[in-house]
Every structure is written in C-alpha cells, then in structure tokens.
PDB file of C-alpha atoms in Angstrom:
ATOM      1  CA  MET A 386       3.116   5.520  -6.693  1.00 34.00           C
ATOM      2  CA  LYS A 387       5.504   2.634  -5.973  1.00 38.00           C
ATOM      3  CA  VAL A 388       6.378   1.925  -2.325  1.00 41.00           C
ATOM      4  CA  GLU A 389      10.044   1.478  -1.684  1.00 46.00           C
ATOM      5  CA  SER A 390      10.896  -1.327   0.760  1.00 50.00           C
ATOM      6  CA  ARG A 391      13.159   0.997   2.745  1.00 65.00           C
ATOM      7  CA  THR A 392      15.443  -1.692   4.144  1.00 79.00           C
ATOM      8  CA  ASP A 393      19.211  -1.661   4.339  1.00 84.00           C
ATOM      9  CA  LEU A 394      19.354  -5.322   5.468  1.00 86.00           C
ATOM     10  CA  ALA A 395      20.513  -7.846   2.911  1.00 86.00           C
ATOM     11  CA  VAL A 396      18.863 -10.612   4.963  1.00 87.00           C
ATOM     12  CA  GLU A 397      15.440  -8.939   4.472  1.00 84.00           C
ATOM     13  CA  LEU A 398      16.008  -8.540   0.666  1.00 81.00           C
ATOM     14  CA  GLN A 399      17.162 -12.097   0.368  1.00 79.00           C
ATOM     15  CA  GLU A 400      13.798 -13.285   1.738  1.00 74.00           C
ATOM     16  CA  GLU A 401      12.283 -12.044  -1.534  1.00 71.00           C
ATOM     17  CA  TYR A 402      14.947 -13.441  -3.918  1.00 72.00           C
ATOM     18  CA  SER A 403      16.003 -16.674  -2.122  1.00 69.00           C
ATOM     19  CA  GLU A 404      15.635 -18.672  -5.352  1.00 70.00           C
ATOM     20  CA  PHE A 405      17.453 -16.252  -7.578  1.00 80.00           C
ATOM     21  CA  GLU A 406      20.704 -17.589  -9.078  1.00 87.00           C
ATOM     22  CA  GLY A 407      23.836 -15.796  -7.811  1.00 89.00           C
ATOM     23  CA  ILE A 408      22.445 -15.335  -4.294  1.00 89.00           C
ATOM     24  CA  ARG A 409      23.683 -17.735  -1.598  1.00 90.00           C
ATOM     25  CA  MET A 410      22.884 -17.969   2.095  1.00 90.00           C
ATOM     26  CA  GLU A 411      24.627 -19.610   5.017  1.00 91.00           C
ATOM     27  CA  LYS A 412      23.290 -19.841   8.572  1.00 91.00           C
ATOM     28  CA  ARG A 413      24.753 -20.717  11.938  1.00 89.00           C
ATOM     29  CA  GLU A 414      23.768 -20.311  15.560  1.00 86.00           C
ATOM     30  CA  LYS A 415      25.695 -20.412  18.789  1.00 78.00           C
ATOM     31  CA  LYS A 416      23.263 -22.308  20.998  1.00 70.00           C
ATOM     32  CA  GLU A 417      25.055 -21.334  24.187  1.00 72.00           C
ATOM     33  CA  ASN A 418      24.163 -17.702  23.706  1.00 72.00           C
ATOM     34  CA  GLY A 419      21.466 -17.576  21.036  1.00 80.00           C
ATOM     35  CA  ILE A 420      23.424 -15.406  18.591  1.00 89.00           C
ATOM     36  CA  ARG A 421      22.364 -16.197  15.023  1.00 91.00           C
ATOM     37  CA  GLU A 422      24.584 -15.453  12.091  1.00 93.00           C
ATOM     38  CA  THR A 423      23.266 -15.266   8.496  1.00 93.00           C
ATOM     39  CA  THR A 424      25.642 -14.687   5.691  1.00 94.00           C
ATOM     40  CA  ILE A 425      24.398 -13.596   2.281  1.00 93.00           C
ATOM     41  CA  PHE A 426      26.685 -13.878  -0.696  1.00 93.00           C
ATOM     42  CA  ILE A 427      25.798 -11.841  -3.786  1.00 92.00           C
ATOM     43  CA  ASP A 428      28.042 -13.365  -6.460  1.00 92.00           C
ATOM     44  CA  THR A 429      26.836 -11.977  -9.819  1.00 91.00           C
ATOM     45  CA  LYS A 430      26.017  -8.626 -11.431  1.00 91.00           C
ATOM     46  CA  GLU A 431      22.514  -9.905 -12.258  1.00 91.00           C
ATOM     47  CA  ALA A 432      21.803 -10.826  -8.614  1.00 88.00           C
ATOM     48  CA  SER A 433      23.180  -7.528  -7.471  1.00 89.00           C
ATOM     49  CA  GLU A 434      20.820  -5.641  -9.737  1.00 87.00           C
ATOM     50  CA  LYS A 435      17.905  -7.806  -8.694  1.00 83.00           C
ATOM     51  CA  MET A 436      18.493  -7.200  -4.929  1.00 83.00           C
ATOM     52  CA  GLY A 437      19.761  -3.648  -5.280  1.00 83.00           C
ATOM     53  CA  LYS A 438      22.877  -4.521  -3.278  1.00 88.00           C
ATOM     54  CA  ALA A 439      26.516  -4.533  -4.451  1.00 90.00           C
ATOM     55  CA  VAL A 440      28.289  -7.841  -5.171  1.00 92.00           C
ATOM     56  CA  GLY A 441      29.982  -8.980  -1.899  1.00 92.00           C
ATOM     57  CA  THR A 442      29.354 -10.551   1.561  1.00 94.00           C
ATOM     58  CA  TYR A 443      26.669  -9.428   4.010  1.00 95.00           C
ATOM     59  CA  ILE A 444      26.868 -10.912   7.465  1.00 95.00           C
ATOM     60  CA  THR A 445      23.918 -10.397   9.870  1.00 94.00           C
ATOM     61  CA  LEU A 446      24.183 -11.062  13.584  1.00 94.00           C
ATOM     62  CA  GLU A 447      20.761 -11.244  15.435  1.00 90.00           C
ATOM     63  CA  SER A 448      19.842 -11.964  19.033  1.00 84.00           C
ATOM     64  CA  PRO A 449      16.646 -11.569  21.014  1.00 74.00           C
ATOM     65  CA  HIS A 450      18.849 -10.869  24.074  1.00 73.00           C
ATOM     66  CA  PHE A 451      20.855  -8.121  22.406  1.00 73.00           C
ATOM     67  CA  LEU A 452      19.547  -5.326  24.655  1.00 67.00           C
ATOM     68  CA  GLU A 453      19.412  -7.173  27.927  1.00 68.00           C
ATOM     69  CA  GLU A 454      21.381  -5.634  30.728  1.00 67.00           C
ATOM     70  CA  ASP A 455      23.711  -8.621  30.990  1.00 65.00           C
ATOM     71  CA  GLU A 456      27.399  -7.736  30.971  1.00 66.00           C
ATOM     72  CA  SER A 457      28.529 -11.243  30.064  1.00 64.00           C
ATOM     73  CA  TYR A 458      26.147 -11.355  27.124  1.00 64.00           C
ATOM     74  CA  PHE A 459      27.411  -7.922  25.906  1.00 76.00           C
ATOM     75  CA  THR A 460      30.971  -9.370  26.035  1.00 85.00           C
ATOM     76  CA  GLU A 461      30.006 -12.335  23.976  1.00 87.00           C
ATOM     77  CA  MET A 462      28.309 -10.192  21.332  1.00 89.00           C
ATOM     78  CA  SER A 463      31.397  -7.907  21.085  1.00 91.00           C
ATOM     79  CA  GLN A 464      33.721 -10.895  20.888  1.00 91.00           C
ATOM     80  CA  TYR A 465      31.531 -12.420  18.062  1.00 92.00           C
ATOM     81  CA  LEU A 466      31.514  -9.113  16.172  1.00 94.00           C
ATOM     82  CA  HIS A 467      35.281  -8.845  16.486  1.00 93.00           C
ATOM     83  CA  GLU A 468      35.649 -12.277  15.051  1.00 92.00           C
ATOM     84  CA  VAL A 469      33.506 -11.320  12.096  1.00 93.00           C
ATOM     85  CA  LEU A 470      35.553  -8.203  11.482  1.00 93.00           C
ATOM     86  CA  ASP A 471      38.736 -10.394  11.572  1.00 90.00           C
ATOM     87  CA  ARG A 472      37.336 -12.339   8.697  1.00 90.00           C
ATOM     88  CA  LEU A 473      36.835  -9.313   6.567  1.00 90.00           C
ATOM     89  CA  ILE A 474      39.784  -7.025   7.655  1.00 87.00           C
ATOM     90  CA  GLN A 475      42.348  -9.837   7.606  1.00 77.00           C
ATOM     91  CA  LYS A 476      45.984  -8.482   7.996  1.00 77.00           C
ATOM     92  CA  GLU A 477      45.490  -4.740   7.421  1.00 77.00           C
ATOM     93  CA  GLU A 478      47.329  -2.778  10.131  1.00 83.00           C
ATOM     94  CA  LYS A 479      45.983   0.757   9.651  1.00 90.00           C
ATOM     95  CA  VAL A 480      42.246   1.192  10.323  1.00 93.00           C
ATOM     96  CA  LEU A 481      40.258   4.436   9.940  1.00 96.00           C
ATOM     97  CA  VAL A 482      36.869   4.248  11.667  1.00 96.00           C
ATOM     98  CA  VAL A 483      34.196   6.615  10.249  1.00 96.00           C
ATOM     99  CA  GLY A 484      31.267   7.439  12.548  1.00 96.00           C
ATOM    100  CA  LEU A 485      28.498   8.397  10.095  1.00 94.00           C
ATOM    101  CA  GLY A 486      25.376  10.209  11.221  1.00 90.00           C
ATOM    102  CA  ASN A 487      24.190  13.080  13.371  1.00 90.00           C
ATOM    103  CA  LYS A 488      24.869  12.901  17.112  1.00 89.00           C
ATOM    104  CA  GLU A 489      22.049  15.431  17.720  1.00 88.00           C
ATOM    105  CA  VAL A 490      19.436  12.977  16.377  1.00 89.00           C
ATOM    106  CA  THR A 491      19.378   9.904  18.629  1.00 89.00           C
ATOM    107  CA  PRO A 492      18.331   7.253  15.997  1.00 90.00           C
ATOM    108  CA  ASP A 493      21.147   8.584  13.721  1.00 91.00           C
ATOM    109  CA  ALA A 494      23.802   8.902  16.525  1.00 93.00           C
ATOM    110  CA  LEU A 495      25.145   5.342  16.424  1.00 95.00           C
ATOM    111  CA  GLY A 496      28.275   6.144  14.400  1.00 95.00           C
ATOM    112  CA  PRO A 497      29.441   9.232  16.463  1.00 96.00           C
ATOM    113  CA  LEU A 498      28.842   7.389  19.730  1.00 96.00           C
ATOM    114  CA  VAL A 499      30.985   4.414  18.614  1.00 96.00           C
ATOM    115  CA  VAL A 500      33.844   6.750  17.910  1.00 96.00           C
ATOM    116  CA  GLU A 501      33.517   8.277  21.367  1.00 94.00           C
ATOM    117  CA  HIS A 502      34.247   4.936  22.963  1.00 92.00           C
ATOM    118  CA  LEU A 503      37.207   4.008  20.756  1.00 93.00           C
ATOM    119  CA  PHE A 504      40.903   3.598  21.810  1.00 88.00           C
ATOM    120  CA  ILE A 505      42.590   5.837  19.217  1.00 88.00           C
ATOM    121  CA  THR A 506      46.158   4.842  18.722  1.00 85.00           C
ATOM    122  CA  ARG A 507      47.462   6.369  15.498  1.00 81.00           C
ATOM    123  CA  HIS A 508      48.988   9.471  17.024  1.00 77.00           C
ATOM    124  CA  LEU A 509      50.534   7.395  19.896  1.00 74.00           C
ATOM    125  CA  LYS A 510      52.144   4.948  17.529  1.00 68.00           C
ATOM    126  CA  LYS A 511      53.322   7.793  15.279  1.00 67.00           C
ATOM    127  CA  GLU A 512      55.083   9.418  18.283  1.00 66.00           C
ATOM    128  CA  SER A 513      56.305   6.103  19.690  1.00 64.00           C
ATOM    129  CA  LEU A 514      54.287   6.681  22.906  1.00 60.00           C
ATOM    130  CA  LEU A 515      52.248   3.530  22.884  1.00 59.00           C
ATOM    131  CA  GLN A 516      53.080   1.354  25.900  1.00 58.00           C
ATOM    132  CA  ILE A 517      50.639  -1.429  25.175  1.00 60.00           C
ATOM    133  CA  ASN A 518      50.350  -4.078  22.448  1.00 64.00           C
ATOM    134  CA  CYS A 519      48.277  -2.831  19.556  1.00 66.00           C
ATOM    135  CA  GLU A 520      47.528  -5.178  16.590  1.00 70.00           C
ATOM    136  CA  LYS A 521      46.338  -2.368  14.392  1.00 81.00           C
ATOM    137  CA  GLU A 522      46.819   1.430  14.143  1.00 86.00           C
ATOM    138  CA  VAL A 523      43.387   2.959  14.794  1.00 90.00           C
ATOM    139  CA  SER A 524      42.288   6.474  13.830  1.00 93.00           C
ATOM    140  CA  ALA A 525      38.716   7.867  13.624  1.00 95.00           C
ATOM    141  CA  ILE A 526      36.610  10.713  12.355  1.00 95.00           C
ATOM    142  CA  VAL A 527      33.009  11.921  12.644  1.00 93.00           C
ATOM    143  CA  PRO A 528      32.401  13.786   9.420  1.00 90.00           C
ATOM    144  CA  GLY A 529      28.943  15.065  10.405  1.00 82.00           C
ATOM    145  CA  VAL A 530      26.114  15.377   7.868  1.00 80.00           C
ATOM    146  CA  MET A 531      25.789  17.558   4.793  1.00 77.00           C
ATOM    147  CA  ALA A 532      23.436  20.022   6.587  1.00 74.00           C
ATOM    148  CA  GLN A 533      26.281  20.710   9.135  1.00 81.00           C
ATOM    149  CA  THR A 534      29.259  20.867   6.819  1.00 80.00           C
ATOM    150  CA  GLY A 535      28.011  21.706   3.397  1.00 82.00           C
ATOM    151  CA  MET A 536      30.221  18.857   2.100  1.00 85.00           C
ATOM    152  CA  GLU A 537      29.479  15.300   0.920  1.00 87.00           C
ATOM    153  CA  THR A 538      30.748  12.768   3.524  1.00 89.00           C
ATOM    154  CA  GLN A 539      32.598  11.036   0.629  1.00 90.00           C
ATOM    155  CA  GLU A 540      34.528  14.228  -0.104  1.00 91.00           C
ATOM    156  CA  ILE A 541      35.720  14.511   3.537  1.00 93.00           C
ATOM    157  CA  ILE A 542      36.626  10.793   3.834  1.00 94.00           C
ATOM    158  CA  ARG A 543      38.486  10.779   0.523  1.00 93.00           C
ATOM    159  CA  GLY A 544      40.605  13.649   1.674  1.00 94.00           C
ATOM    160  CA  VAL A 545      41.337  12.111   5.081  1.00 94.00           C
ATOM    161  CA  VAL A 546      42.287   8.821   3.288  1.00 95.00           C
ATOM    162  CA  GLU A 547      44.637  10.523   0.953  1.00 94.00           C
ATOM    163  CA  GLN A 548      46.445  12.179   3.901  1.00 94.00           C
ATOM    164  CA  THR A 549      46.447   9.346   6.432  1.00 93.00           C
ATOM    165  CA  LYS A 550      46.660   6.371   4.129  1.00 94.00           C
ATOM    166  CA  PRO A 551      44.735   3.698   6.104  1.00 94.00           C
ATOM    167  CA  ASP A 552      44.638   0.132   4.747  1.00 93.00           C
ATOM    168  CA  VAL A 553      40.987  -0.136   5.442  1.00 94.00           C
ATOM    169  CA  VAL A 554      37.972   2.011   6.484  1.00 96.00           C
ATOM    170  CA  ILE A 555      35.309   0.778   8.920  1.00 96.00           C
ATOM    171  CA  ALA A 556      32.160   2.834   8.315  1.00 96.00           C
ATOM    172  CA  ILE A 557      29.404   2.761  11.022  1.00 96.00           C
ATOM    173  CA  ASP A 558      25.928   3.979  10.394  1.00 94.00           C
ATOM    174  CA  ALA A 559      22.296   3.568  11.533  1.00 92.00           C
ATOM    175  CA  LEU A 560      20.096   1.644   9.085  1.00 92.00           C
ATOM    176  CA  ALA A 561      16.431   1.171   8.262  1.00 89.00           C
ATOM    177  CA  ALA A 562      14.601  -2.168   8.624  1.00 87.00           C
ATOM    178  CA  ARG A 563      11.503  -3.568   7.087  1.00 83.00           C
ATOM    179  CA  ASN A 564      10.724  -5.917  10.040  1.00 82.00           C
ATOM    180  CA  SER A 565      10.114  -4.260  13.373  1.00 81.00           C
ATOM    181  CA  ASN A 566      11.481  -7.289  15.196  1.00 83.00           C
ATOM    182  CA  ARG A 567      14.960  -6.491  13.901  1.00 87.00           C
ATOM    183  CA  LEU A 568      15.095  -2.902  15.268  1.00 87.00           C
ATOM    184  CA  ASN A 569      18.038  -2.549  17.582  1.00 89.00           C
ATOM    185  CA  LYS A 570      18.538  -6.290  17.664  1.00 88.00           C
ATOM    186  CA  THR A 571      20.523  -6.753  14.482  1.00 92.00           C
ATOM    187  CA  ILE A 572      23.995  -5.961  13.339  1.00 94.00           C
ATOM    188  CA  GLN A 573      24.903  -6.047   9.614  1.00 95.00           C
ATOM    189  CA  ILE A 574      28.498  -6.195   8.466  1.00 96.00           C
ATOM    190  CA  SER A 575      29.493  -6.084   4.865  1.00 95.00           C
ATOM    191  CA  ASN A 576      32.609  -5.678   2.721  1.00 94.00           C
ATOM    192  CA  THR A 577      30.844  -3.636   0.071  1.00 92.00           C
ATOM    193  CA  GLY A 578      31.004  -0.157   1.493  1.00 91.00           C
ATOM    194  CA  ILE A 579      27.959   2.040   2.290  1.00 89.00           C
ATOM    195  CA  ALA A 580      25.680   4.747   0.975  1.00 79.00           C
ATOM    196  CA  PRO A 581      24.972   7.064   3.927  1.00 70.00           C
ATOM    197  CA  GLY A 582      21.284   7.770   4.377  1.00 57.00           C
ATOM    198  CA  SER A 583      19.971   5.318   1.770  1.00 53.00           C
ATOM    199  CA  GLY A 584      17.730   3.591   4.188  1.00 48.00           C
ATOM    200  CA  VAL A 585      15.537   6.647   4.661  1.00 50.00           C
ATOM    201  CA  GLY A 586      15.701   7.755   0.984  1.00 52.00           C
ATOM    202  CA  ASN A 587      18.397  10.470   1.701  1.00 55.00           C
ATOM    203  CA  TYR A 588      20.919   9.084  -0.755  1.00 55.00           C
ATOM    204  CA  ARG A 589      24.493  10.471  -0.502  1.00 65.00           C
ATOM    205  CA  GLN A 590      27.561   9.598  -2.422  1.00 83.00           C
ATOM    206  CA  ALA A 591      28.726   6.052  -1.578  1.00 87.00           C
ATOM    207  CA  LEU A 592      31.758   5.142   0.411  1.00 92.00           C
ATOM    208  CA  THR A 593      33.393   2.224  -1.440  1.00 92.00           C
ATOM    209  CA  LYS A 594      36.823   1.100  -2.485  1.00 92.00           C
ATOM    210  CA  GLU A 595      36.233   2.555  -5.947  1.00 93.00           C
ATOM    211  CA  THR A 596      35.219   5.995  -4.517  1.00 93.00           C
ATOM    212  CA  ILE A 597      37.751   6.512  -1.754  1.00 93.00           C
ATOM    213  CA  GLY A 598      40.624   4.254  -2.734  1.00 92.00           C
ATOM    214  CA  VAL A 599      40.717   1.630   0.073  1.00 94.00           C
ATOM    215  CA  PRO A 600      38.344  -1.279   1.134  1.00 94.00           C
ATOM    216  CA  VAL A 601      35.346  -0.153   3.122  1.00 95.00           C
ATOM    217  CA  ILE A 602      33.801  -2.455   5.788  1.00 96.00           C
ATOM    218  CA  ALA A 603      30.327  -1.294   6.751  1.00 96.00           C
ATOM    219  CA  ILE A 604      28.753  -1.926  10.170  1.00 96.00           C
ATOM    220  CA  GLY A 605      25.063  -0.996  10.617  1.00 94.00           C
ATOM    221  CA  VAL A 606      22.191  -1.336  13.017  1.00 94.00           C
ATOM    222  CA  PRO A 607      18.571  -0.733  12.070  1.00 92.00           C
ATOM    223  CA  THR A 608      17.223   1.950  14.351  1.00 91.00           C
ATOM    224  CA  VAL A 609      14.252   3.118  12.298  1.00 90.00           C
ATOM    225  CA  ILE A 610      11.276   1.651  10.317  1.00 86.00           C
ATOM    226  CA  SER A 611       8.941   3.304   7.835  1.00 79.00           C
ATOM    227  CA  VAL A 612       5.236   3.644   8.717  1.00 78.00           C
ATOM    228  CA  PRO A 613       4.025   1.585   5.734  1.00 73.00           C
ATOM    229  CA  ALA A 614       6.403  -1.225   6.857  1.00 76.00           C
ATOM    230  CA  ILE A 615       4.868  -1.167  10.359  1.00 75.00           C
ATOM    231  CA  VAL A 616       1.344  -1.348   8.799  1.00 74.00           C
ATOM    232  CA  ASN A 617       2.496  -4.262   6.557  1.00 71.00           C
ATOM    233  CA  ASP A 618       3.925  -6.020   9.685  1.00 71.00           C
ATOM    234  CA  SER A 619       0.542  -5.695  11.330  1.00 72.00           C
ATOM    235  CA  MET A 620      -1.298  -6.919   8.300  1.00 70.00           C
ATOM    236  CA  GLN A 621       0.857  -9.996   8.146  1.00 69.00           C
ATOM    237  CA  ARG A 622       0.000 -10.845  11.745  1.00 70.00           C
ATOM    238  CA  ILE A 623      -3.731 -10.164  11.276  1.00 68.00           C
ATOM    239  CA  PHE A 624      -3.891 -12.427   8.219  1.00 69.00           C
ATOM    240  CA  GLN A 625      -1.837 -15.144   9.935  1.00 70.00           C
ATOM    241  CA  ILE A 626      -4.506 -15.220  12.703  1.00 70.00           C
ATOM    242  CA  LEU A 627      -7.298 -15.310  10.030  1.00 63.00           C
ATOM    243  CA  GLU A 628      -5.452 -18.251   8.305  1.00 68.00           C
ATOM    244  CA  GLN A 629      -5.456 -20.210  11.545  1.00 69.00           C
ATOM    245  CA  VAL A 630      -9.250 -19.632  11.704  1.00 67.00           C
ATOM    246  CA  ASN A 631     -10.311 -20.353   8.148  1.00 68.00           C
ATOM    247  CA  GLY A 632      -7.152 -21.907   6.646  1.00 66.00           C
ATOM    248  CA  ASN A 633      -6.790 -19.250   3.900  1.00 64.00           C
ATOM    249  CA  ASN A 634      -4.022 -16.535   3.930  1.00 62.00           C
ATOM    250  CA  VAL A 635      -5.173 -13.692   1.624  1.00 62.00           C
ATOM    251  CA  LEU A 636      -1.716 -12.125   1.604  1.00 60.00           C
ATOM    252  CA  ASP A 637      -0.312 -15.208  -0.200  1.00 64.00           C
ATOM    253  CA  THR A 638      -1.849 -13.825  -3.355  1.00 66.00           C
ATOM    254  CA  PHE A 639       0.192 -10.595  -3.169  1.00 66.00           C
ATOM    255  CA  THR A 640       3.904 -10.184  -3.819  1.00 68.00           C
ATOM    256  CA  GLU A 641       6.091  -8.460  -1.194  1.00 63.00           C
ATOM    257  CA  GLU A 642       6.029  -5.233  -3.233  1.00 66.00           C
ATOM    258  CA  GLU A 643       2.210  -5.383  -3.643  1.00 69.00           C
ATOM    259  CA  GLN A 644       1.809  -5.878   0.096  1.00 66.00           C
ATOM    260  CA  LEU A 645       3.856  -2.753   0.714  1.00 64.00           C
ATOM    261  CA  GLU A 646       1.874  -0.907  -1.867  1.00 68.00           C
ATOM    262  CA  LEU A 647      -1.314  -1.935  -0.101  1.00 67.00           C
ATOM    263  CA  ALA A 648       0.035  -0.865   3.187  1.00 64.00           C
ATOM    264  CA  LYS A 649       0.790   2.575   1.852  1.00 63.00           C
ATOM    265  CA  GLU A 650      -2.783   2.926   0.486  1.00 67.00           C
ATOM    266  CA  ILE A 651      -4.058   2.205   4.036  1.00 69.00           C
ATOM    267  CA  VAL A 652      -1.799   4.795   5.682  1.00 66.00           C
ATOM    268  CA  ASP A 653      -2.678   8.426   5.402  1.00 66.00           C
ATOM    269  CA  LYS A 654      -0.454  10.079   2.806  1.00 67.00           C
ATOM    270  CA  ASP A 655       1.027  12.508   5.351  1.00 66.00           C
ATOM    271  CA  PHE A 656       2.322   9.530   7.323  1.00 67.00           C
ATOM    272  CA  ALA A 657       3.529   7.316   4.432  1.00 64.00           C
ATOM    273  CA  SER A 658       6.927   8.952   4.263  1.00 68.00           C
ATOM    274  CA  MET A 659       7.556   8.998   8.000  1.00 74.00           C
ATOM    275  CA  PHE A 660       9.994   6.836   9.929  1.00 79.00           C
ATOM    276  CA  VAL A 661       9.589   5.841  13.563  1.00 81.00           C
ATOM    277  CA  THR A 662      11.912   4.364  16.212  1.00 84.00           C
ATOM    278  CA  PRO A 663      11.324   2.504  19.514  1.00 82.00           C
ATOM    279  CA  LYS A 664      10.694   4.566  22.664  1.00 84.00           C
ATOM    280  CA  ASN A 665      13.843   3.193  24.346  1.00 86.00           C
ATOM    281  CA  ILE A 666      16.062   4.377  21.423  1.00 90.00           C
ATOM    282  CA  ASP A 667      18.378   6.446  23.725  1.00 90.00           C
ATOM    283  CA  GLU A 668      19.383   3.527  25.846  1.00 88.00           C
ATOM    284  CA  ALA A 669      19.469   1.066  22.868  1.00 89.00           C
ATOM    285  CA  VAL A 670      21.793   3.180  20.774  1.00 92.00           C
ATOM    286  CA  ARG A 671      24.054   3.831  23.795  1.00 91.00           C
ATOM    287  CA  ARG A 672      24.421   0.062  24.571  1.00 90.00           C
ATOM    288  CA  ILE A 673      24.809  -0.967  20.872  1.00 92.00           C
ATOM    289  CA  SER A 674      27.452   1.751  20.240  1.00 93.00           C
ATOM    290  CA  PHE A 675      29.465   0.440  23.206  1.00 92.00           C
ATOM    291  CA  THR A 676      29.128  -3.181  21.872  1.00 92.00           C
ATOM    292  CA  ILE A 677      30.539  -2.173  18.517  1.00 95.00           C
ATOM    293  CA  SER A 678      33.280   0.019  19.910  1.00 95.00           C
ATOM    294  CA  GLU A 679      34.408  -2.820  22.212  1.00 93.00           C
ATOM    295  CA  ALA A 680      34.652  -5.140  19.219  1.00 94.00           C
ATOM    296  CA  ILE A 681      36.981  -2.734  17.496  1.00 93.00           C
ATOM    297  CA  ASN A 682      38.884  -2.054  20.735  1.00 91.00           C
ATOM    298  CA  GLN A 683      39.881  -5.637  20.965  1.00 87.00           C
ATOM    299  CA  TYR A 684      42.645  -4.780  18.462  1.00 81.00           C
ATOM    300  CA  VAL A 685      44.276  -2.985  21.393  1.00 72.00           C
ATOM    301  CA  ASP A 686      45.522  -5.241  24.203  1.00 60.00           C
ATOM    302  CA  LEU A 687      45.166  -3.456  27.542  1.00 52.00           C
ATOM    303  CA  SER A 688      46.291  -6.441  29.603  1.00 45.00           C
TER     304      SER A 688
END
C-alpha cells in the first residue's frame, strides 16, 4: 500500500519537485533575528497537480528560536507575520478569523486559542462604540469539528460569510509536517484557502474563494508528524552517518516516495497510521497561538 507523505507544508513538497516547471521559490533571511522566509509560487495547473497544492503563493516562516521564552523575539515574529499578512490581505477592511480545530485536543487547539486572544471589533464599530483606531473590522468564529456539530465547517463558514459579508477570511489550523525539525517552529501562510484535517487524512470540504465566496488566507503551524515520517527521518540520519564512514549513501537510490514506503514497512502496521506530537505541545501551542493573534491584533491600534 502506498504511503502518503502526510505534509501540509508546501516547502516540504517543493523539496521533491524543485526542478518542475511552474514552481518557483524565493528565500530571504533576517540575520538580526534568524527568521527565515521561503516563498513558493505554484504558477500552473500542471505544477499544482504534481505537488497536490492549489495554484497560489505559500509563504513559510521558520526560526530555531521560535519557542524560546524571549518577549522581544516573540514581538519580532508577530511583527514579521503581520507584514506577511499585509502583503496578502492588502486593503480589505472586514476580516473574519476562523479558528479551525478542536480545543479539547491540544495539538488541534491552535485555531480556537488564537481566537481567544483576538481583539474583536465588528460589534463595536457597528454600534459606533470603538474609541481606538482600527484599521480593519475584525470578527471571529470557532466552528468546532464535525463530531461536535454534525455540520461541515464549510457549511457553517459559508452561512456566516453570507450574513456578515467580510472582505476576506483568515483561517487558522494545525498542520502535519514530514520533518520533525519543523514541528512548532514553522508558520505557513497561503492565499489558496485550506482543507481542514487534510494533513492527518481526515479530509473535509475546503474553504476557498470558490466555495465560500471571499478570498481565504490560511495560517497553519505543524504540530503533528506521522510515525512513518519519524522513522524516515531517523533512517536519513543513520545513512548520513554511514555515508561519512564509507562514502556511499544507500538512500540516494530511493525516491522520496520509496523511502516513505520503506519506512512504513519497518513500522508495525498498528503504528503506521498514528500521529505523534512533542511532549511540550501544551506550552508550544499556547505561545504560538499568542504570536499569531498578536500579528492580527496589530490591525487595532491600542496606543
């Protein structure tokens, strides 16, 4: 049986298809704080089908210091994320933030926790009660998951959009990664919408401009990784050590897909479909959710 790569990150998929026509990549790094930005442009339908990602722009922010308890660094990451959002949202004034996920499951609680920290202004502007400068009208919703509501998230959001008429939706969700080094240290922002649950194979109806009627900016952070992917990570490191010893890397003879297939063969079948998360996930999700909410809150001037 074929092993799925189980990654939501365009930057990881691009590593496989870097030479494919219609896929472009730009990199930049702020040396003063170590924040690395990688932008993947998927320009053609053929490239989209090859990578399994919609045509559009995928911006990845990475930093080895993301989870350090440094308030100044947290501020820098929030500011950087805010600047990225500005590039994608442009002049829209009415923003609906959607916190996807299940607050009762820590690795999936990112979206709901972001919403908890937001400055919600729609009702205040509507009643002319806002006494501070607010660049955009912000509203938010946590639609829950299908097991809780019996409804597709897309159905709920489409109804809210029809009633409140936002200019843009910002959807926030937890993702899956292929590389364990990216867990809780990476933020992906895209202008292509999102399919809730896709990273763990729990595909739900997508939230896109075509399905809900307004542009959808997706913000995601990888909080889980599949067991075969962890095994594959370990295999890579083992064979890198062997290569240093005898100058021959056996894994070079396998494609990425074949390596994942081999990893699954090594893993007991009862574990092959499992996903795991770091032991500090509670603190990590709390800190990251605050970083994202502060990036959005910068549309509200509290000074």
